[in-house]
Amino acid sequence: MNNIKPSNNTLYSQEIYQRISDNIQKVMKGQTTAIRKLLCAFASGGHVLLEDYPGTGKTTLAKALSFSIDVSFKRIQFTPDLLPSDILGVSMLDPNERTFHFHEGPIFANIILADEINRASPRTQSALLEAMAEFQVSIDGNLRKLTDPFFVIATQNPVESRGTYPLPEAQMDRFALQFSLGYISPEDEVNLLSEQIQQHPIDTIKPCVNLEDVIKLKQQVKQVRISQELKRYLVDIVNATRSAEGVQLGASPRGSLALMKIAQALALFDGYEFVTPEHIQELAVAVIAHRLVMEPQARFSGRTAASVVEEIIKSVPVPT
Amino acid sequence: MKIPMLSLGAGLIFWGWQTGMWIFAIPMAIIIEGSRLISWRWDFSNADVRRIANLSLIILIFLFIFLVIQNPTFYFIYTLLQWLPVVSFPLLATQTYSLEEKIDVTTLFLLFNEGNFEINKRYTINISYFYLAICILAASNANIGNISFYIGMFVLSAIALWSLRSKRFSPMLWLCFILTAGTMGFIGQLGLHQLHVNLEDQVATWYSNGNEQQTNSLKKQTNIGDIGVLKRSNEIVLRVATENKKSSARILREATFNKYKGSMWVAAKPEFIAVESEKDGTTWRLGNKSANSSKITISANLRSNQGLLTLPDGTFKIDELPVSRMEKNKYGTVKVTKKIDAITYQIYFNNNLSFDNPPIEEDLQIPNQEKLAINQILRQLNIQGKSPQEIVNLVDKFFNQNFTYSLQLAGKNNYSTALSRFLLQTRSGHCEYFATATTLLLRAAGIPARYAVGYSVHEFSPLENQYIVRSRHAHAWTMVYLNNKWQVLDTTPADWTNIEDAAASKLGFISDLWSLFNFKLRYIIGSKDLKYGWWLIFPLILILMWKFGGKKDVRRLSIKRILPKSIAKSELNRNDSEFYLIEKALNELGLTRHSSESLKNWIKRLKEDSIPSDLIDDMIPIVELYYRERFDPEGIKETEKTMLNSYIQLWLDKYCRVLK
């Protein structure tokens, strides 16, 4: 049954994905699924929130991605005294020309790693989040478009809570995906050690695709078809979170939108021209769970948002 | 709320000890307590639990029917209660060996069946404590009657409560209190028992005023001379079905006596002779066949497997009565013996005939202490020179004009006997007075007479479409020997039935319904056609098993949940592709797909469950093509569609081959 051939465009996009994925895997050992998640958020134009412990490779992952596709990369370490201008940039007076000259902040890069985003004050956080939602910043009353692709990888430390400003629920919604890298297997860790004796592999990593390829990939994601029935299935899942027990606030339509885009990207990566139910189910937890606000009782009884979403996926009948 | 270790086993053993059902109790206790040694558990879905609950229900129903047949009185309830631990055992075993160690209450009720419940509304309970309570309840019904039950119950309750005690107080204090409570309970139940015994005595005294339930063929103690109100029970003792309403017998005789002494009638020298049945064993001939006969069918209940038949006068043939032995005495009293208490028989009779033996010396005897009053009345009646027929009419008229019916028992007061007082002073009484007085009066006048007891048939039940005869319809009358034939003479005022009915309880219809239910049930089970009808229950069981058993599916470790209806609906508009044939085929093998599982995940799971079949591998390309047809809005070409169908056909062919 070799007649099920994807079109050339799809093959091409799949190849781009494979190339980037392989390239990142040179650096990130044993993180295939994390790379897949990261790339599908990247290709679908969403942002990623990594909740993970220090030293698990968050920065490396972001760097490897940016090096692989030859785009600019900036890292912002969030601290309580960080100001919006530290992110967006600042207009400075040029004494010679007697005009204000805009000094671009780190946000004017293609890939941004916002490290420990919950350490900055809400004011600073919202400056970043506006940029994430609208792909633009307003500085001194001027709108400045950000360059495409614009991709934010924010990280949070799940353990420390002293001196942090947890992201408001509304702002959690801006992230397409939340996931964690987790610790890798001991074998992978041994490999990692032996490879880094001489030099860090990230230094040798070479770009494997160019900017055009990436933009084309993003275009291709939008071309992936999805049937009415699957849209309904997807909406049913999101809808069920709004009436689920223990959930105070369910996922928004923005959540549905993000889930659809992620499913499209996954379908493309797998060489499909259309979305299948598996693609919706695959990352539904990562897309939806962080958008839910749980009731305090449910939280205390150990019910997590992720378990709620998993239960919903297990209960909503899938179209076959 | 976990039950303390071994307490369920102890409860079961206790139950087995009290009821003697060791055969069940020991294996059950081992099964339940063995769960602590066995580490594996099943994952039961709600549907499974529901099936097991249905199993328990079926056991209960069959037990109920069986016990009702075995013991048609209300006391079968006690036996039923004793069996309760067996009935509910499947549920307990399910809980013990399930992952959750809890049972969803909603599955136990048929009303909540079929998922009209919301997904998260599950009321789970641990039924261990209920089960322990059931064991104690069942043990209590064995009613051994010694202290062992109380001690056992107390110890079991104490063990069950031990884990629930408040930790604020020391265990010693708790023990003291529970012992105090136990002692108080013991004293209390002794008091209750005393009260019960007293009450029973009271009831016995009160009840003994009423009629003796079973008529003795040799003697009959009358209520003559007692004081108070005659009270008889409303219980239905006979059912009389007639061919047409008019031809019915008004009076059914049970026994006849001829010797009166001190308010008791005795049958002197009854001389019972065995009656031989005809060849079929159910037809009994008591006299010569008569041309002008009527037929009635009587349904009655024997007590302790033997009793007297109630027959109309002139009965010459009894049909369809499968008794093991029948005897008849010379006064026309018929005694039968049968293994089952319920009897139904057809009677052919002619009221104008009489098969009783001619009068003997005893039929003219009058006790000395009654002679004074009898002679006084006889003088009033002025019977000199009159024919026996005229005397009988005179006596009948005398009672009709001067006497009234009453349920008040007057006693004897200053007179030598109660009968004398009845004749000379009160002139009111119940049928026994009338019948006794009439018999003795006629004897004094030189006419042979006997005292007969039986029932009056006058209440037609529209509900059952036949006559019903209650215990309080019991009647007594005189058999008088006129024209060489025994004839009925009933001098009791005709309005006695109305007075009796007025005195009856207004709530009698409830017991009537229960009685009818019992009667019908016995009738259905005891009838000839259904003698082997028990076998019909097996198809019924099979049907039930099919209904509740569902498909033979292999259980996978996964949890099925009830789905919200609105979402479940979307499953209905599924594509009309032939792919569902494959799914159906695999379903038949027990490889079911969960409704929330996509096809590819399903295939993956089947492979992970190591179902070694290339059939599963063959499905992958089919699913790929099918997905395109199903989920690609652009769809597939006509040629691809036929190809998909042919692939599916190929797969199905292969499936059939593999299966063979």
CSV table of C-alpha atoms in Angstrom, one decimal, chain B residues 165-335:
chain,number,residue,atom,x,y,z
B,165,ARG,CA,-12.7,4.6,68.5
B,166,SER,CA,-11.6,8.1,69.5
B,167,LYS,CA,-7.9,8.2,70.1
B,168,ARG,CA,-8.4,10.9,72.7
B,169,PHE,CA,-9.3,8.4,75.4
B,170,SER,CA,-7.2,5.5,76.6
B,171,PRO,CA,-8.0,2.0,75.4
B,172,MET,CA,-8.7,0.9,78.9
B,173,LEU,CA,-11.4,3.5,79.3
B,174,TRP,CA,-12.8,2.5,76.0
B,175,LEU,CA,-12.8,-1.1,77.0
B,176,CYS,CA,-14.6,-0.3,80.3
B,177,PHE,CA,-17.3,1.6,78.4
B,178,ILE,CA,-17.9,-1.0,75.8
B,179,LEU,CA,-18.1,-3.6,78.5
B,180,THR,CA,-20.7,-1.5,80.3
B,181,ALA,CA,-22.6,-1.0,77.1
B,182,GLY,CA,-22.5,-4.7,76.4
B,183,THR,CA,-23.7,-5.6,79.9
B,184,MET,CA,-26.5,-3.0,79.7
B,185,GLY,CA,-27.5,-4.4,76.3
B,186,PHE,CA,-27.6,-7.9,77.8
B,187,ILE,CA,-29.8,-6.9,80.7
B,188,GLY,CA,-32.0,-5.0,78.2
B,189,GLN,CA,-32.4,-7.9,75.9
B,190,LEU,CA,-33.3,-10.1,78.9
B,191,GLY,CA,-36.0,-7.6,79.8
B,192,LEU,CA,-37.2,-7.6,76.3
B,193,HIS,CA,-37.3,-11.3,76.2
B,194,GLN,CA,-39.3,-11.3,79.4
B,195,LEU,CA,-41.7,-8.9,77.9
B,196,HIS,CA,-42.0,-11.0,74.8
B,197,VAL,CA,-42.8,-14.1,76.8
B,198,ASN,CA,-45.5,-12.2,78.7
B,199,LEU,CA,-46.9,-10.8,75.6
B,200,GLU,CA,-47.0,-14.2,74.0
B,201,ASP,CA,-48.8,-15.6,77.0
B,202,GLN,CA,-51.4,-12.8,76.7
B,203,VAL,CA,-51.9,-13.4,73.0
B,204,ALA,CA,-52.2,-17.2,73.6
B,205,THR,CA,-54.9,-16.6,76.2
B,206,TRP,CA,-56.6,-14.2,74.0
B,207,TYR,CA,-56.3,-16.4,70.9
B,208,SER,CA,-57.5,-19.5,72.6
B,209,ASN,CA,-60.9,-17.8,73.0
B,210,GLY,CA,-61.1,-18.2,69.2
B,211,ASN,CA,-61.6,-21.3,67.2
B,212,GLU,CA,-59.3,-24.2,67.3
B,213,GLN,CA,-57.6,-24.1,63.9
B,214,GLN,CA,-57.5,-27.7,63.3
B,215,THR,CA,-60.6,-29.7,63.9
B,216,ASN,CA,-60.1,-32.9,65.7
B,217,SER,CA,-62.0,-35.8,64.3
B,218,LEU,CA,-62.6,-37.3,67.8
B,219,LYS,CA,-63.7,-34.3,69.9
B,220,LYS,CA,-64.6,-30.7,69.6
B,221,GLN,CA,-64.1,-28.3,72.5
B,222,THR,CA,-66.8,-25.6,72.1
B,223,ASN,CA,-66.8,-22.1,73.5
B,224,ILE,CA,-69.9,-22.8,75.4
B,225,GLY,CA,-69.5,-21.4,78.9
B,226,ASP,CA,-66.6,-19.1,78.1
B,227,ILE,CA,-66.8,-15.4,79.0
B,228,GLY,CA,-65.9,-12.5,76.7
B,229,VAL,CA,-66.2,-11.8,73.0
B,230,LEU,CA,-65.9,-14.6,70.5
B,231,LYS,CA,-63.0,-13.6,68.2
B,232,ARG,CA,-62.0,-15.5,65.2
B,233,SER,CA,-59.4,-14.9,62.7
B,234,ASN,CA,-59.9,-13.5,59.2
B,235,GLU,CA,-57.6,-16.0,57.6
B,236,ILE,CA,-58.8,-17.7,54.4
B,237,VAL,CA,-58.8,-21.4,55.0
B,238,LEU,CA,-60.7,-22.7,52.0
B,239,ARG,CA,-61.4,-21.7,48.5
B,240,VAL,CA,-64.5,-23.0,46.7
B,241,ALA,CA,-64.8,-22.9,43.0
B,242,THR,CA,-68.2,-23.8,41.6
B,243,GLU,CA,-69.5,-24.5,38.2
B,244,ASN,CA,-72.2,-22.0,38.6
B,245,LYS,CA,-73.0,-19.8,41.5
B,246,LYS,CA,-76.4,-21.3,42.2
B,247,SER,CA,-75.5,-24.9,42.4
B,248,SER,CA,-73.1,-24.4,45.2
B,249,ALA,CA,-73.2,-26.1,48.6
B,250,ARG,CA,-74.1,-23.6,51.3
B,251,ILE,CA,-72.5,-25.6,54.1
B,252,LEU,CA,-69.3,-27.8,54.1
B,253,ARG,CA,-69.1,-30.3,56.8
B,254,GLU,CA,-65.8,-31.2,58.4
B,255,ALA,CA,-66.7,-33.5,61.3
B,256,THR,CA,-69.7,-34.9,63.1
B,257,PHE,CA,-70.0,-35.7,66.8
B,258,ASN,CA,-72.6,-37.4,68.8
B,259,LYS,CA,-71.7,-37.3,72.5
B,260,TYR,CA,-71.9,-34.0,74.5
B,261,LYS,CA,-70.2,-33.7,77.9
B,262,GLY,CA,-69.3,-30.5,79.7
B,263,SER,CA,-69.1,-28.2,76.7
B,264,MET,CA,-67.3,-30.7,74.6
B,265,TRP,CA,-68.6,-32.8,71.7
B,266,VAL,CA,-67.1,-36.2,71.2
B,267,ALA,CA,-67.4,-38.7,68.4
B,268,ALA,CA,-68.1,-42.0,70.2
B,269,LYS,CA,-66.4,-45.0,68.6
B,270,PRO,CA,-65.6,-43.4,65.4
B,271,GLU,CA,-64.2,-46.5,63.8
B,272,PHE,CA,-62.2,-45.1,60.9
B,273,ILE,CA,-62.1,-47.3,57.8
B,274,ALA,CA,-59.6,-46.8,55.0
B,275,VAL,CA,-61.1,-45.8,51.7
B,276,GLU,CA,-59.5,-47.4,48.6
B,277,SER,CA,-58.8,-45.1,45.7
B,278,GLU,CA,-59.6,-46.0,42.1
B,279,LYS,CA,-56.8,-47.0,39.9
B,280,ASP,CA,-55.4,-43.6,39.1
B,281,GLY,CA,-54.9,-42.9,42.8
B,282,THR,CA,-56.6,-39.6,42.8
B,283,THR,CA,-60.3,-40.6,42.6
B,284,TRP,CA,-62.0,-41.7,45.7
B,285,ARG,CA,-65.5,-43.1,45.8
B,286,LEU,CA,-67.5,-42.5,49.1
B,287,GLY,CA,-70.9,-43.6,47.9
B,288,ASN,CA,-72.9,-44.7,44.9
B,289,LYS,CA,-73.0,-42.5,41.9
B,290,SER,CA,-76.0,-40.2,41.7
B,291,ALA,CA,-77.6,-39.0,38.6
B,292,ASN,CA,-78.4,-35.5,39.7
B,293,SER,CA,-75.1,-34.2,41.0
B,294,SER,CA,-73.2,-31.0,41.3
B,295,LYS,CA,-69.5,-30.5,41.2
B,296,ILE,CA,-67.3,-28.1,43.2
B,297,THR,CA,-63.6,-27.6,43.6
B,298,ILE,CA,-62.1,-27.0,47.0
B,299,SER,CA,-58.6,-25.8,47.7
B,300,ALA,CA,-57.5,-26.1,51.3
B,301,ASN,CA,-54.4,-26.4,53.4
B,302,LEU,CA,-53.6,-29.3,55.7
B,303,ARG,CA,-51.7,-28.8,58.8
B,304,SER,CA,-48.8,-31.1,59.5
B,305,ASN,CA,-49.6,-33.3,56.5
B,306,GLN,CA,-52.9,-34.6,57.6
B,307,GLY,CA,-56.4,-33.3,58.3
B,308,LEU,CA,-60.1,-33.6,57.7
B,309,LEU,CA,-61.7,-32.9,54.4
B,310,THR,CA,-64.5,-30.4,54.3
B,311,LEU,CA,-67.2,-31.9,52.2
B,312,PRO,CA,-70.8,-31.0,51.3
B,313,ASP,CA,-73.5,-33.4,52.3
B,314,GLY,CA,-74.1,-36.2,50.0
B,315,THR,CA,-70.6,-36.4,48.5
B,316,PHE,CA,-70.2,-39.6,46.6
B,317,LYS,CA,-67.0,-39.0,44.7
B,318,ILE,CA,-63.8,-37.0,45.2
B,319,ASP,CA,-61.7,-36.5,42.2
B,320,GLU,CA,-58.1,-35.3,41.6
B,321,LEU,CA,-57.0,-35.6,45.2
B,322,PRO,CA,-53.5,-37.2,45.2
B,323,VAL,CA,-53.4,-38.1,48.9
B,324,SER,CA,-51.5,-41.1,50.2
B,325,ARG,CA,-54.2,-42.3,52.6
B,326,MET,CA,-57.9,-41.6,53.1
B,327,GLU,CA,-60.1,-42.8,56.0
B,328,LYS,CA,-63.7,-42.3,56.7
B,329,ASN,CA,-65.7,-42.9,59.9
B,330,LYS,CA,-69.2,-43.8,60.3
B,331,TYR,CA,-70.3,-40.3,60.9
B,332,GLY,CA,-69.1,-39.2,57.5
B,333,THR,CA,-65.9,-37.5,58.7
B,334,VAL,CA,-63.1,-38.0,56.1
B,335,LYS,CA,-59.4,-37.9,57.2
